[in-house]
Structures are given as structure tokens and as C-alpha cells.
Short mmCIF file of C-alpha atoms and ligand atoms in Angstrom, two decimals:
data_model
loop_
_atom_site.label_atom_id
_atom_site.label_comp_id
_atom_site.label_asym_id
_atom_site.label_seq_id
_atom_site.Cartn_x
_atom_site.Cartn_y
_atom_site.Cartn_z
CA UNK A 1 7.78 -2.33 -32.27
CA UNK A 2 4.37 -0.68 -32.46
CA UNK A 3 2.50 2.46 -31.76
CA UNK A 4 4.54 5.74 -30.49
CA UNK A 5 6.54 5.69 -27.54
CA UNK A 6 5.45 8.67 -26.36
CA UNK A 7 3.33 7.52 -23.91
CA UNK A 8 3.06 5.48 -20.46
CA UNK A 9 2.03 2.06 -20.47
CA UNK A 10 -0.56 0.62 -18.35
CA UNK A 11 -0.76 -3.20 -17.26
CA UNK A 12 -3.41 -4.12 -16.29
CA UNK A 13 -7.18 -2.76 -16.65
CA UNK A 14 -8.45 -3.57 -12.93
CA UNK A 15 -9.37 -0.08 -10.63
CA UNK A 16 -5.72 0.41 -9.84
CA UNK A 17 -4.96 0.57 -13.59
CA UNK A 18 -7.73 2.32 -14.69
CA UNK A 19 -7.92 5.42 -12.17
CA UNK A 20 -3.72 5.47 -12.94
CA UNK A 21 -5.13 5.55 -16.96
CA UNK A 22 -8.02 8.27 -15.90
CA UNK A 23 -5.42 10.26 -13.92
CA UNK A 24 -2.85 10.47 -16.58
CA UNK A 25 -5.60 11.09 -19.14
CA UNK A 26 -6.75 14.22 -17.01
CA UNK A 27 -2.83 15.37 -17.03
CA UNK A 28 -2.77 15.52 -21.00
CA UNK A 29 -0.65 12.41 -20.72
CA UNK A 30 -0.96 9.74 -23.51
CA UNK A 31 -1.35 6.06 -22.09
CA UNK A 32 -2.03 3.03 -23.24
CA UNK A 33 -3.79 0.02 -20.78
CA UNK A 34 -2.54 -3.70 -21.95
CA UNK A 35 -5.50 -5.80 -20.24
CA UNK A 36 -5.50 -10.01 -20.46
CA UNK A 37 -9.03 -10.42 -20.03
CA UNK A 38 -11.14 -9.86 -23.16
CA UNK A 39 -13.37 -7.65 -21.68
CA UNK A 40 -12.87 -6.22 -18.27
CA UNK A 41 -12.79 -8.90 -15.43
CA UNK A 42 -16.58 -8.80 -13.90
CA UNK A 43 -15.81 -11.08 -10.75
CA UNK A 44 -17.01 -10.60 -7.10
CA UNK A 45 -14.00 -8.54 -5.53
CA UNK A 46 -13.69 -5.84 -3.55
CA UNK A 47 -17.05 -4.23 -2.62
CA UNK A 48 -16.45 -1.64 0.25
CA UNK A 49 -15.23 1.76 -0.74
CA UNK A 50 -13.71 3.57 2.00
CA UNK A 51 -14.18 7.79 2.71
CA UNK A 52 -11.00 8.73 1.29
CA UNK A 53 -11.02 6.92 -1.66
CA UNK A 54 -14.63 8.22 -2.52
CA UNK A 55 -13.23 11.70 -1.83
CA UNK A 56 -10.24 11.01 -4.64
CA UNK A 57 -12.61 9.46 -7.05
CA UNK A 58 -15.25 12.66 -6.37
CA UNK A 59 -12.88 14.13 -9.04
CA UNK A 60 -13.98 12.34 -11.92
CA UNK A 61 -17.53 12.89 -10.59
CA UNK A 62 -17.23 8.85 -9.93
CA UNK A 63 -18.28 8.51 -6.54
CA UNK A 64 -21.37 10.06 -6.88
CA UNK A 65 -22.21 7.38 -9.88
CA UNK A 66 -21.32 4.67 -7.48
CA UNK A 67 -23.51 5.98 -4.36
CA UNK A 68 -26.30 5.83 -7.10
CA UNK A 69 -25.46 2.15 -7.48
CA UNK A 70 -24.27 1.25 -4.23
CA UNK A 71 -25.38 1.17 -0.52
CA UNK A 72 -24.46 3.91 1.75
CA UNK A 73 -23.54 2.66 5.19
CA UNK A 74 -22.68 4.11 7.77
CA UNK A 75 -22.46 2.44 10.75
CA UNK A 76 -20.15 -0.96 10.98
CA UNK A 77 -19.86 -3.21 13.68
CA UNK A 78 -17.42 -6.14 15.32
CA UNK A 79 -20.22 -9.02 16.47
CA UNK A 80 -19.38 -12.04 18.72
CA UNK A 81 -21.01 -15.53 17.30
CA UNK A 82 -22.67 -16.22 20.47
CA UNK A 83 -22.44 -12.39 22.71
CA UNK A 84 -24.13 -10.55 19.24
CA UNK A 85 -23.29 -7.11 19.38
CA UNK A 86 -19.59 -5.77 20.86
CA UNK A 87 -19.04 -2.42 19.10
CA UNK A 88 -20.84 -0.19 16.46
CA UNK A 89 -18.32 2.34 14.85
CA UNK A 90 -20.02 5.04 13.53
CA UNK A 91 -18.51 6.94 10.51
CA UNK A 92 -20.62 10.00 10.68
CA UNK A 93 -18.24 11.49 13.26
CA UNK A 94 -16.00 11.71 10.68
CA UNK A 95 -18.12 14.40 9.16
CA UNK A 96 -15.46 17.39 8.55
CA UNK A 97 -12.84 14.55 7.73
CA UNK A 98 -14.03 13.85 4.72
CA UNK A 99 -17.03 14.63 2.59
CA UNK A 100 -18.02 10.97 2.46
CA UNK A 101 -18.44 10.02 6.01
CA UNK A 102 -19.61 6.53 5.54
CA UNK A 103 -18.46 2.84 3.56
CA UNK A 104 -19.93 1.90 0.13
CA UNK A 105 -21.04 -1.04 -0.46
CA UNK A 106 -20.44 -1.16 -3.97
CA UNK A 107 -18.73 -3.73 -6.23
CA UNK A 108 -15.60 -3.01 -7.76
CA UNK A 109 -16.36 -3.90 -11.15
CA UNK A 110 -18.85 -0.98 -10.86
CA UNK A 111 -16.01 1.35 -10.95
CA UNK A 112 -13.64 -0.29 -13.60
CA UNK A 113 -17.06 -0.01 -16.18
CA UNK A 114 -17.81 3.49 -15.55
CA UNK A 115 -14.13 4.50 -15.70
CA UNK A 116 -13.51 2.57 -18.92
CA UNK A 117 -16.61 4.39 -20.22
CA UNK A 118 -15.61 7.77 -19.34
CA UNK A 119 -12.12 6.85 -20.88
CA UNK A 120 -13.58 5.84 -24.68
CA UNK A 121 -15.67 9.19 -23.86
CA UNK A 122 -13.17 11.21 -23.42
CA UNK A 123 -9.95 9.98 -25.40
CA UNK A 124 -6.57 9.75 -24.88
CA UNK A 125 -6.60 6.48 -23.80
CA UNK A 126 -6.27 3.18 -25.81
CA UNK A 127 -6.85 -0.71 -24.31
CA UNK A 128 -5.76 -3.72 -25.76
CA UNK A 129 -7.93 -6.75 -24.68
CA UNK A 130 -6.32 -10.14 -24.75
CA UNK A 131 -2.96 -8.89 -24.37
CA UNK A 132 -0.44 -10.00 -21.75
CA UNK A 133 2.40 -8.10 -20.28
CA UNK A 134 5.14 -10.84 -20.46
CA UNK A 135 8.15 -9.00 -19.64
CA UNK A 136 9.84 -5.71 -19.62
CA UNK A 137 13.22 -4.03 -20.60
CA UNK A 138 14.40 -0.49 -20.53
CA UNK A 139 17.14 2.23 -21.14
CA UNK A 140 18.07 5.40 -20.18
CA UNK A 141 15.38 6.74 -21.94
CA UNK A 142 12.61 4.41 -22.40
CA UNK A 143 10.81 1.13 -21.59
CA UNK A 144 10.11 -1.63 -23.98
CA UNK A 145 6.98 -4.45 -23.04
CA UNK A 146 6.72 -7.68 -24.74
CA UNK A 147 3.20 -8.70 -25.00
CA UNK A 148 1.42 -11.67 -25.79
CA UNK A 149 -1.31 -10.57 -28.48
CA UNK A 150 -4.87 -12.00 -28.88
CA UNK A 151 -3.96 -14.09 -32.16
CA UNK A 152 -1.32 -16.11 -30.25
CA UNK A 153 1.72 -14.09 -31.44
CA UNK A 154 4.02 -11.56 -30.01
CA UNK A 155 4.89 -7.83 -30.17
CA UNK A 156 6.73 -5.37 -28.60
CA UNK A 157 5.34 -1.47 -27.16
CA UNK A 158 7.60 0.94 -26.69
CA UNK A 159 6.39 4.11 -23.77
CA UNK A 160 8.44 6.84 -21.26
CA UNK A 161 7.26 4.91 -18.44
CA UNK A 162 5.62 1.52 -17.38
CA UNK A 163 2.53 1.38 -14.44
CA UNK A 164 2.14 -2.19 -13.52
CA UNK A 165 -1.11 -2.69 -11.95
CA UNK A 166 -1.37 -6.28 -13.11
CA UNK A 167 -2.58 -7.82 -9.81
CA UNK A 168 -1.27 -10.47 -7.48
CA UNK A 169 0.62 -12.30 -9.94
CA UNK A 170 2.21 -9.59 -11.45
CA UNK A 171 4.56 -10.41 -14.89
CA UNK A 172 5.91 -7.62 -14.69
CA UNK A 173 7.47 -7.51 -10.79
CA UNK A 174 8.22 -11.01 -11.52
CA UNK A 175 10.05 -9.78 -14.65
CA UNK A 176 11.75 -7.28 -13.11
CA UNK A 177 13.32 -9.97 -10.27
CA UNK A 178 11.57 -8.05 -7.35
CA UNK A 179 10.83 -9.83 -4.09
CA UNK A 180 7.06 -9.70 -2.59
CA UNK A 181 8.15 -10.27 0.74
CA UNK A 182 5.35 -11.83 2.96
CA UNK A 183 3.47 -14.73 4.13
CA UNK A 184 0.81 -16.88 3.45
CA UNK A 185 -1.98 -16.76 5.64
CA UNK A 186 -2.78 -20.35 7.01
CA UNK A 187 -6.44 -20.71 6.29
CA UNK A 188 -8.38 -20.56 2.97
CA UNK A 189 -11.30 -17.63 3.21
CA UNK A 190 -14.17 -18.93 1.52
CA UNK A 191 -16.83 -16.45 -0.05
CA UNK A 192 -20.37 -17.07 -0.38
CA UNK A 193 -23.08 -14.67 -1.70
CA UNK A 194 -26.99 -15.40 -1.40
CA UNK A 195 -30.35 -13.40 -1.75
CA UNK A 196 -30.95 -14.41 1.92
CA UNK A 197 -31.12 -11.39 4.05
CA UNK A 198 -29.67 -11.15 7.03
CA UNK A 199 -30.92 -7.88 8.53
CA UNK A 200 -33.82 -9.69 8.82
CA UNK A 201 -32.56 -12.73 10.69
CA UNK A 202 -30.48 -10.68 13.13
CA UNK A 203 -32.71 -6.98 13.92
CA UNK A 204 -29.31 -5.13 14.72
CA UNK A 205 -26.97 -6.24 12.23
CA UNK A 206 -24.97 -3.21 10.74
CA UNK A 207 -24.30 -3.83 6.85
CA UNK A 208 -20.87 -4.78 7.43
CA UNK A 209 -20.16 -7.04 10.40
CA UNK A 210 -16.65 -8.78 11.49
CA UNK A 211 -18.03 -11.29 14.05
CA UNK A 212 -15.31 -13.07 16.50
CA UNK A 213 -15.52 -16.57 17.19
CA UNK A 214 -12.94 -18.83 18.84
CA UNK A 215 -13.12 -21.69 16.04
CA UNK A 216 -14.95 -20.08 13.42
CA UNK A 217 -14.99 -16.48 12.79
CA UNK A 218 -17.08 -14.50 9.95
CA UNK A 219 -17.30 -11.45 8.24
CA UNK A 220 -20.92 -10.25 6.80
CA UNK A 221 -21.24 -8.01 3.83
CA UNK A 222 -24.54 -6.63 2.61
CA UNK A 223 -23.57 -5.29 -1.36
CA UNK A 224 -26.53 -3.60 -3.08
CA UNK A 225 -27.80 -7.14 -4.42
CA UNK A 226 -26.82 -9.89 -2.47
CA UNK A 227 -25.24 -10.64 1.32
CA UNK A 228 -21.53 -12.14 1.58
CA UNK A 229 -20.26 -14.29 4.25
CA UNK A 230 -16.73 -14.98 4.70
CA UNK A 231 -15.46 -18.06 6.44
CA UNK A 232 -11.98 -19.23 7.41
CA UNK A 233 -11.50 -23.19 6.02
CA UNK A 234 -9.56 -25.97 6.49
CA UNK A 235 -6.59 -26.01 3.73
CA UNK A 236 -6.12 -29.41 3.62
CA UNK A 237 -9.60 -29.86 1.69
CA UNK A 238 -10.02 -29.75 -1.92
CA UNK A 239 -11.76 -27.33 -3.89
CA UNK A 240 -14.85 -29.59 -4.54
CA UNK A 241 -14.94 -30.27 -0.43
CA UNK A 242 -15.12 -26.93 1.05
CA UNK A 243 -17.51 -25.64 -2.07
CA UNK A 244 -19.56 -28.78 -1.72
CA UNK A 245 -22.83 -27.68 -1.41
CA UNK A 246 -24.37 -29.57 1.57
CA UNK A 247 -20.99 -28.27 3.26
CA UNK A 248 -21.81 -24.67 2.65
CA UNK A 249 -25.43 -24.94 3.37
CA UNK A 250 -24.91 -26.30 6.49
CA UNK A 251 -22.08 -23.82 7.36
CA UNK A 252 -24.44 -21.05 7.12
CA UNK A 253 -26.99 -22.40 8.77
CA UNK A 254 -24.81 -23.18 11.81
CA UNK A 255 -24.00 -18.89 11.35
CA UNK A 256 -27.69 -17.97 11.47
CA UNK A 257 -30.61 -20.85 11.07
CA UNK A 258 -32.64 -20.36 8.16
CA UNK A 259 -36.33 -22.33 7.91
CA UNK A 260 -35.45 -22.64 4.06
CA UNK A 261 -32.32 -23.66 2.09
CA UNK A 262 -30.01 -20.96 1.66
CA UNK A 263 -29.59 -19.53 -2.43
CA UNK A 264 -25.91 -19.85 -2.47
CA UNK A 265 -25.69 -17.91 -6.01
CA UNK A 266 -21.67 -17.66 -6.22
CA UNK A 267 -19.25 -18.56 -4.12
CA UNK A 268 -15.42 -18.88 -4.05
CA UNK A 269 -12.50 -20.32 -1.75
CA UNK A 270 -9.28 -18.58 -1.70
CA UNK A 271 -5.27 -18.18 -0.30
CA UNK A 272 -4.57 -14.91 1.10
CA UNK A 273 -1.32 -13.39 1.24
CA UNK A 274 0.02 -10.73 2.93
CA UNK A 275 2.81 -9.56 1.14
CA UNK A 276 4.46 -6.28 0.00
CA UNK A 277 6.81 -5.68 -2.43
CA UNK A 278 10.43 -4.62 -1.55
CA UNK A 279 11.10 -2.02 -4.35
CA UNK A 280 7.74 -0.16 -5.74
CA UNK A 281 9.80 1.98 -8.12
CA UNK A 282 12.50 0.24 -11.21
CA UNK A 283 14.05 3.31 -13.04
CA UNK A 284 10.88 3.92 -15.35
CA UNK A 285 8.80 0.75 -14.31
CA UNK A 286 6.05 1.61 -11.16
CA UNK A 287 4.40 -1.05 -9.44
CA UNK A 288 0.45 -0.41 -8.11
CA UNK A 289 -2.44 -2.07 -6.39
CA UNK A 290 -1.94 -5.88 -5.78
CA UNK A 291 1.26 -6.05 -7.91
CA UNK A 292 2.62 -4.12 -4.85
CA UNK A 293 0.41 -5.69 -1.77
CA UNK A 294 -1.87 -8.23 -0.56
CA UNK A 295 -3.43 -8.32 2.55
CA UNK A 296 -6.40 -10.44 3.81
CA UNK A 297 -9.62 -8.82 2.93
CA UNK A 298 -10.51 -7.98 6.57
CA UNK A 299 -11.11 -4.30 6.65
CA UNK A 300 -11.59 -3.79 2.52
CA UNK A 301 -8.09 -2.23 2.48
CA UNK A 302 -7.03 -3.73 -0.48
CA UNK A 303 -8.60 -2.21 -3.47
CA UNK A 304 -8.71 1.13 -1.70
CA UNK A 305 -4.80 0.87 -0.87
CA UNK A 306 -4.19 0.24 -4.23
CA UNK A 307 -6.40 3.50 -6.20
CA UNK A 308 -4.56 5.91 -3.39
CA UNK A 309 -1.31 4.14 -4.93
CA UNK A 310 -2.43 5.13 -8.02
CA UNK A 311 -3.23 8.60 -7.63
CA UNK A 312 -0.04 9.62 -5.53
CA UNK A 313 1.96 7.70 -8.21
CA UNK A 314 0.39 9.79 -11.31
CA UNK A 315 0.32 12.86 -9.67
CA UNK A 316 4.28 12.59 -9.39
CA UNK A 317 4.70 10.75 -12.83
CA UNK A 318 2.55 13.95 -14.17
CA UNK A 319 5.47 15.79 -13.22
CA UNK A 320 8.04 14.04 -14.44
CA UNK A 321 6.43 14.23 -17.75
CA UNK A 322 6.92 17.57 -17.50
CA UNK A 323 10.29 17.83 -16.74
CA UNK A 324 11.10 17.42 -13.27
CA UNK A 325 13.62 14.83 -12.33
CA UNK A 326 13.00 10.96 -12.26
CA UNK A 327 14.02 10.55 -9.07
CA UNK A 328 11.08 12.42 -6.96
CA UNK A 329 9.31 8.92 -7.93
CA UNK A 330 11.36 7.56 -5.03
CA UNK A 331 8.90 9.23 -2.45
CA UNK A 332 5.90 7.64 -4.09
CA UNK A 333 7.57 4.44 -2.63
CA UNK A 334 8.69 5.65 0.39
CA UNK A 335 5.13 6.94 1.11
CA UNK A 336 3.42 4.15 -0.46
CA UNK A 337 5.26 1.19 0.90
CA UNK A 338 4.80 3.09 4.60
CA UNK A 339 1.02 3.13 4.09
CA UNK A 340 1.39 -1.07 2.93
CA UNK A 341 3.30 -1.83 5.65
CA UNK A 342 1.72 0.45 8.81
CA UNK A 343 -1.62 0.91 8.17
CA UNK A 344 -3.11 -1.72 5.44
CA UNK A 345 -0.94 -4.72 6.75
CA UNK A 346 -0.99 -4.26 10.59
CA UNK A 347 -4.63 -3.26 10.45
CA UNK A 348 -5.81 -6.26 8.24
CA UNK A 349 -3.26 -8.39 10.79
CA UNK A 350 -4.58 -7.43 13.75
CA UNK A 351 -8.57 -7.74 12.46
CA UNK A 352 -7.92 -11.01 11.74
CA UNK A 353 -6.13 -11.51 15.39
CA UNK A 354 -9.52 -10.01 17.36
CA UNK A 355 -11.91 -12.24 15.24
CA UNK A 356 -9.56 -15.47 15.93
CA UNK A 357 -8.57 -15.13 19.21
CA UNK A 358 -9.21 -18.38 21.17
CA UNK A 359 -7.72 -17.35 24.58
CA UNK A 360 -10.80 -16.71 26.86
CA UNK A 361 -8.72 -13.88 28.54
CA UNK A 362 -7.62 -12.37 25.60
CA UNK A 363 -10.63 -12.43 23.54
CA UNK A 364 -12.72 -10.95 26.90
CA UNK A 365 -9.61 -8.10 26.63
CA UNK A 366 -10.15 -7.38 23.09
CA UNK A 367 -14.15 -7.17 23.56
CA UNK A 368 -14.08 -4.73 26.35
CA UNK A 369 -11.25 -2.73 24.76
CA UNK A 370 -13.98 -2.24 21.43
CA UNK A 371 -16.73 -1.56 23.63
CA UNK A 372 -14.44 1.55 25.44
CA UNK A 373 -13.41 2.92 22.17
CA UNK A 374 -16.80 3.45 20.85
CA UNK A 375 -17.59 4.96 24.06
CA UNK A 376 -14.98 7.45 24.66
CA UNK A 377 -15.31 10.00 21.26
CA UNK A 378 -11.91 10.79 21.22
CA UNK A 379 -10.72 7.01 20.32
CA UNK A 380 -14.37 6.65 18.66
CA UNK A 381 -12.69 9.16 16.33
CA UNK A 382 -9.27 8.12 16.09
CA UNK A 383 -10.19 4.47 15.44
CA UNK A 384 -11.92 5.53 12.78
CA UNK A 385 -9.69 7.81 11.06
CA UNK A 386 -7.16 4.49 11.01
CA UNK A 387 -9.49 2.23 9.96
CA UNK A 388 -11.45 3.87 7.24
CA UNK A 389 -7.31 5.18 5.78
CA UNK A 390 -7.51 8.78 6.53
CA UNK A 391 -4.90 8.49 9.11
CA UNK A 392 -2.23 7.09 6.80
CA UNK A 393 -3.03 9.86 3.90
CA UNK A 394 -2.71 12.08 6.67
CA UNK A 395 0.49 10.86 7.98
CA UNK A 396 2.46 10.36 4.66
CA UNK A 397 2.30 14.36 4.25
CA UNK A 398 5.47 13.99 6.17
CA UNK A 399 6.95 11.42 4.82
CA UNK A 400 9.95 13.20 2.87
C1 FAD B 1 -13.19 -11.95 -2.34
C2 FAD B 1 -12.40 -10.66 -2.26
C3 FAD B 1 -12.94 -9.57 -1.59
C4 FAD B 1 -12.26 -8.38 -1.52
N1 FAD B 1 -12.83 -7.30 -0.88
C5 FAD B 1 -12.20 -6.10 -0.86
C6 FAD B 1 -12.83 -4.93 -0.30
O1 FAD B 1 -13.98 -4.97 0.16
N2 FAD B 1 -12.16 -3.76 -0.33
C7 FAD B 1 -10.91 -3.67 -0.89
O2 FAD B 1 -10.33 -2.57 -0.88
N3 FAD B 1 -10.30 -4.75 -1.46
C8 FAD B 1 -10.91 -5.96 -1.46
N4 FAD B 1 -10.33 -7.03 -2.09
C9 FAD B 1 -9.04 -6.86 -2.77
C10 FAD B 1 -9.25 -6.21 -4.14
O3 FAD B 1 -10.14 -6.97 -4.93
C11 FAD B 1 -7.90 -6.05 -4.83
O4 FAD B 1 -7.02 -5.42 -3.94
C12 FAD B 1 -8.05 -5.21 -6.10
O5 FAD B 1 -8.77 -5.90 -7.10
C13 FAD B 1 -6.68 -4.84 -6.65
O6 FAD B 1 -6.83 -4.12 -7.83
P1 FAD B 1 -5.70 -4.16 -8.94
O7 FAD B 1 -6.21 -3.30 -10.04
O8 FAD B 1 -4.39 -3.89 -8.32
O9 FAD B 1 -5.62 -5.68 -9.39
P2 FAD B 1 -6.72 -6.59 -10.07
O10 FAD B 1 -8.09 -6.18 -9.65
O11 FAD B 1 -6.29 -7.99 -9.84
O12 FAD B 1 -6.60 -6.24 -11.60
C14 FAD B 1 -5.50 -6.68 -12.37
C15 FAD B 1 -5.91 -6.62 -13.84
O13 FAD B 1 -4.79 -6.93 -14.61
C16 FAD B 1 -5.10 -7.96 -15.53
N5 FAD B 1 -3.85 -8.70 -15.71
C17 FAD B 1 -3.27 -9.61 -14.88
N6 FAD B 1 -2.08 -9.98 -15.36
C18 FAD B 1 -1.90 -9.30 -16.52
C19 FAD B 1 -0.85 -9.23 -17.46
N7 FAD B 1 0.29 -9.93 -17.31
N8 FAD B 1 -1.00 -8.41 -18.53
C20 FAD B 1 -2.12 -7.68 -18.70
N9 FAD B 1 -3.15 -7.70 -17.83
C21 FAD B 1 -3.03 -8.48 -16.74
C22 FAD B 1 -6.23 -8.74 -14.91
O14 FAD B 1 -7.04 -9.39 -15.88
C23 FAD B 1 -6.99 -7.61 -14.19
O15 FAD B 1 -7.91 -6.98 -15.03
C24 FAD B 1 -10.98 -8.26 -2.16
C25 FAD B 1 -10.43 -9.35 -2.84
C26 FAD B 1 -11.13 -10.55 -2.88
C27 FAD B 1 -10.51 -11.71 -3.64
#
């Protein structure tokens, strides 16, 4: 047993761990983050912030740190491959809303570095690299976490309370024998960032574009550096097949013809889940951020879900560490799990059910329905209040 167990354990040093850490730190509350990775993971993630999230981070003066280093955009738009343009949304009618009326295009990793920094600033906190969560137990009165430890051993923490923000394939809901309830989206989304940009090749592309298209759909991300396409593929191909590079190459140029090869400088093919889990709350264990819920990436719900998870769970854990009762963690599920299930999953669902649509009659449906809601500022509005997550903040005020 190491270290005193007066303290909350974090697993997991990814954004939903880390602004859980930051909260608690801010509270007076002692934590500790167990993190696998040696360093914190730098990979190409999550890279739209949405309003309310920047609004939540605005506390630890972090948003304005990642407008400096990210794009501010305002304006997002659903595309047809072959019609162009269907439907700008415009964010800044959300002005009053929010005092960040607009996405960021900003990777996540940004975040994680300057939160980590402000942590080691600050104090309070502690993170052990190369260690990971294997399993927990607990009593009455506290929680015990065996870890895996960088020299290839074993050891055991000892904390109040447990956050598990360790990600899709969570240890510790695995541990604790909870179901992630779900399914498995058929198609493989492959990601692929170049230098090439496309504002240039198409004159009124937005910065963020879902584009429908009855066999092939795509989504197109401008991040401060580098534009991302996303493309649904064929699961029965390996790895090496869809990332082949002639494959790739030619896939993009079939999106939007470019005289000159295309600088494919990462690119990655993945499963997408939408699952959530069935309990978010195990006597003193919490689950956050993917541990909780996937969703397909269509919207950039994910990420953002997971850091308002993580500030409605600390602000009630804050509590508890001063004295009021365990159970009032039961309405961080309630209102949690609500926000998973109605907002984040239907709205990533149904995304992904415009942009694939291959009935004529439907799609036609879907196109003209977009093109009335941006006309008509009362829908304009409440579109965007659902889409960029106010809404569901909103509506989990009366969730009892
Ligand atoms: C290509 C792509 C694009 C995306 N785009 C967006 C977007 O634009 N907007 C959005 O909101 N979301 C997006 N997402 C989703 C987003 O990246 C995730 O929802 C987000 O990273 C979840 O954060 P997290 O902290 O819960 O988990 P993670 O980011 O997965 O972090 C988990 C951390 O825990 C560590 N870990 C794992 N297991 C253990 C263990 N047993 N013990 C200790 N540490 C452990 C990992 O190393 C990692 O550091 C995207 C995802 C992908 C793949």
C-alpha cells in the first residue's frame, strides 16, 4: 500500500481526467492521476471544442490559451458531394448563449499539456507515468487500485474515491463487471490529415464541413495546421489496404481533384462504437469521458461530453468531500447518462443518418429540411443550441 489515502484517484491523464484532476485541485482536494502512457498521449483526437465547454474551461483561464493556438470558426456547414453547399449554421446567433459563440478548432492534446502544466504549477496534484489501473476494490470507507508500475511490478493505492477516465477500454468498468451497452458501427472511419488546403480548392467551404453522399460520405476539418478528411471504409479490408497509399491518394482526389499528389502526413483507420455505460456511479468508483460513452465522431461530441462529465461529477464529489452524503453522486449519473443517451448519441446517430442516406426521397427530405432551418431564426437557433450541447446543459437543470 502506498502514499495516503486521503485523496481521490484519477485514471487516466487524457482531458476528461485532467480537468476532473484541475477541478478537484481548485476544491482543495488532494488527487492523484495514474496515466499508462509515459508522457501524455500526443495523438490526433478530438480537435473541435464546442461553446459550452470553452465557457467551463474559461475558469482555469484555458480557453483563452487555446483560442491563441487554435482556429476560431464560426460558421459550419452540411455540403452535398455533387449539390456543394446545403446549409451554413452560424454560431454567432448564439451570442448571449454563451460567451464563446463559435467551434475551436483546436487539438485536444493542446489542452491535456497546458492543464498538466498548470497542475505541476500549482500543486496538489501528483501523476504517475507508466502506471496501469488493473483493477479496483473497495469498502465502506475507501477504495483500493492495483496498478501495474513502470518497472514491471505491482502495487496497490489506497484514496476516498476513484474517477475512471481511462478511455474506451476502460480497466476499471471492466473491473468493476459493468456493461457498455451499445453497438458497433458497421463501417471503419478512416482519418487522413494533409497540408493541402481545401478552402482554396472549394471558395465556400466553412472550416468544418459534413458533406452527404449516397456511397461515400465525408467530413472536412480544417485544425490550425493541417486539413482532416474523414471517410467511411469497407471493414472487410486490412489495415495495410485501406491505409495503402495509392488507395488514399486516389480517395481524395475523387473528393476534390488536386493537380499535385496529396501530403498525406498521418492518417488512421478506426471502429466506432456507440456505446454507454449502464451504471456511471459504483459506491466510491465514478466513471468519465470514454470509459462512460462512445459515439462516432460526427458532431465532435465526444471529448466535449466527456470534460462536462467531469466537471458536474467534481463539483458533486467536492461536496461529498465535505460532508454531504454519498448518495447525491447518483444525480451525476442520472444527468450524465441523460445527456449520453439524448443528446450526444441521437445527435451523432442521426448525423451519420443525413450524410448516408441513399434513398433519393429521403436524402432530397433531409436537404430541404437543413436549408429551412437555417432560414427560419427560430430553428436556426434551436438547432444550434442542440448541436453545439447547450441544450442538454440546459435541460439537465431539471433532471432531479
Ligand atoms: C479521430 C478521432 C477524432 C475525434 N474528434 C473529436 C472531436 O472533434 N470532438 C470531440 O469532442 N471528440 C472527438 N473524438 C473523441 C475524443 O477523442 C474522446 O472522446 C476523448 O479523447 C475522450 O477523452 P478521455 O479522457 O475520456 O479518454 P482518452 O482521451 O482516451 O484518455 C484516456 C487516458 O487514459 C490512459 N489510460 C488508458 N487506460 C489506462 C489504464 N488502465 N490506466 C491508466 N491510464 C490509462 C490513456 O493513455 C489516456 O491518456 C475523436 C476521436 C477520434 C478517435
Amino acid at each position: 500500500m502506498s502514499g495516503s489515502a486521503d485523496r481521490v484517484l484519477v485514471v487516466g491523464a487524457g482531458p476528461v481526467g485532467l480537468v476532473a484532476a484541475t477541478c478537484l485541485a481548485e476544491a482543495g482536494i488532494p488527487v492523484t492521476v495514474i496515466e499508462a502512457s509515459d508522457d501524455l498521449p500526443k495523438d490526433l483526437r478530438a480537435s473541435t471544442f464546442h461553446p459550452p465547454t470553452l465557457d467551463m474551461l474559461d475558469r482555469f483561464g484555458v480557453s483563452g490559451r487555446l483560442v491563441e493556438r487554435g482556429l476560431v470558426c464560426p460558421k459550419w456547414q452540411f455540403r452535398d458531394r455533387k449539390e456543394g453547399l446545403v446549409a451554413e449554421f452560424d454560431l454567432g446567433i448564439l451570442k448571449g448563449e454563451t460567451n464563446h459563440p463559435y467551434r475551436l478548432q483546436c487539438e485536444q492534446w493542446k489542452l491535456t499539456e497546458h492543464l498538466r502544466d498548470m497542475l505541476m504549477r500549482d500543486g496538489g496534484v501528483e501523476i504517475l507515468y507508466g502506471s496501469r489501473g488493473l483493477s479496483v476494490s473497495q469498502t465502506d470507507d475507501d477504495v483500493t487500485l492495483t496498478i501495474s508500475t513502470p518497472d514491471g511490478g505491482t502495487r496497490e493505492l489506497r484514496a476516498r474515491y476513484l474517477i475512471a477516465c481511462d478511455g474506451a477500454h476502460s480497466n476499471i468498468r471492466k473491473s468493476l463487471n459493468i456493461e457498455f451497452e451499445g453497438l458497433t458501427i458497421p463501417e471503419i472511419f478512416l482519418s487522413m490529415s494533409t497540408h493541402f488546403d481545401f478552402a482554396k480548392a472549394i471558395p465556400d467551404l466553412a472550416p468544418i464541413a459534413y458533406v452527404t453522399d449516397p456511397s461515400e460520405w465525408a467530413v472536412l476539418l480544417r485544425t490550425p495546421s493541417l486539413w482532416r478528411v474523414l471517410l467511411p471504409t469497407d471493414p472487410s479490408l486490412s489495415d495495410e489496404q485501406v491505409k495503402d497509399p495509392a488507395v488514399m491518394e486516389s480517395r481524395l482526389q475523387a473528393l476534390c481533384p488536386n493537380p499535385d499528389r496529396y501530403d498525406i502526413v498521418h492518417s488512421t483507420a478506426y471502429r466506432v462504437h456507440q456505446r454507454v455505460a449502464k451504471s456511471y456511479v459504483a459506491g466510491r468508483v465514478f466513471l468519465a469521458g470514454d470509459a462512460a460513452h462512445l459515439n462516432n465522431p460526427l458532431g465532435g461530441m465526444g471529448m466535449n461530453g466527456g470534460v462536462h462529465d467531469a466537471v458536474n461529477l467534481t463539483e458533486k464529489l467536492a461536496q461529498v468531500w465535505n460532508g454531504a452524503p454519498l448518495d447525491i453522486m447518483g444525480r451525476y449519473e442520472r444527468q450524465r447518462r441523460k445527456a449520453a443517451i439524448d443528446t450526444v448519441q441521437a445527435q451523432s446517430l442521426r448525423n451519420r443518418q443525413i450524410m448516408a442516406e441513399t434513398d433519393p426521397a429521403a436524402r432530397k427530405a433531409y436537404h430541404d429540411d437543413l436549408r429551412a432551418i437555417v432560414a427560419d431564426p427560430v430553428r436556426h437557433k434551436d438547432y444550434l443550441m442542440r448541436s453545439s450541447m447547450l441544450g442538454s446543459l440546459k435541460e439537465l437543470e431539471s433532471v432531479a
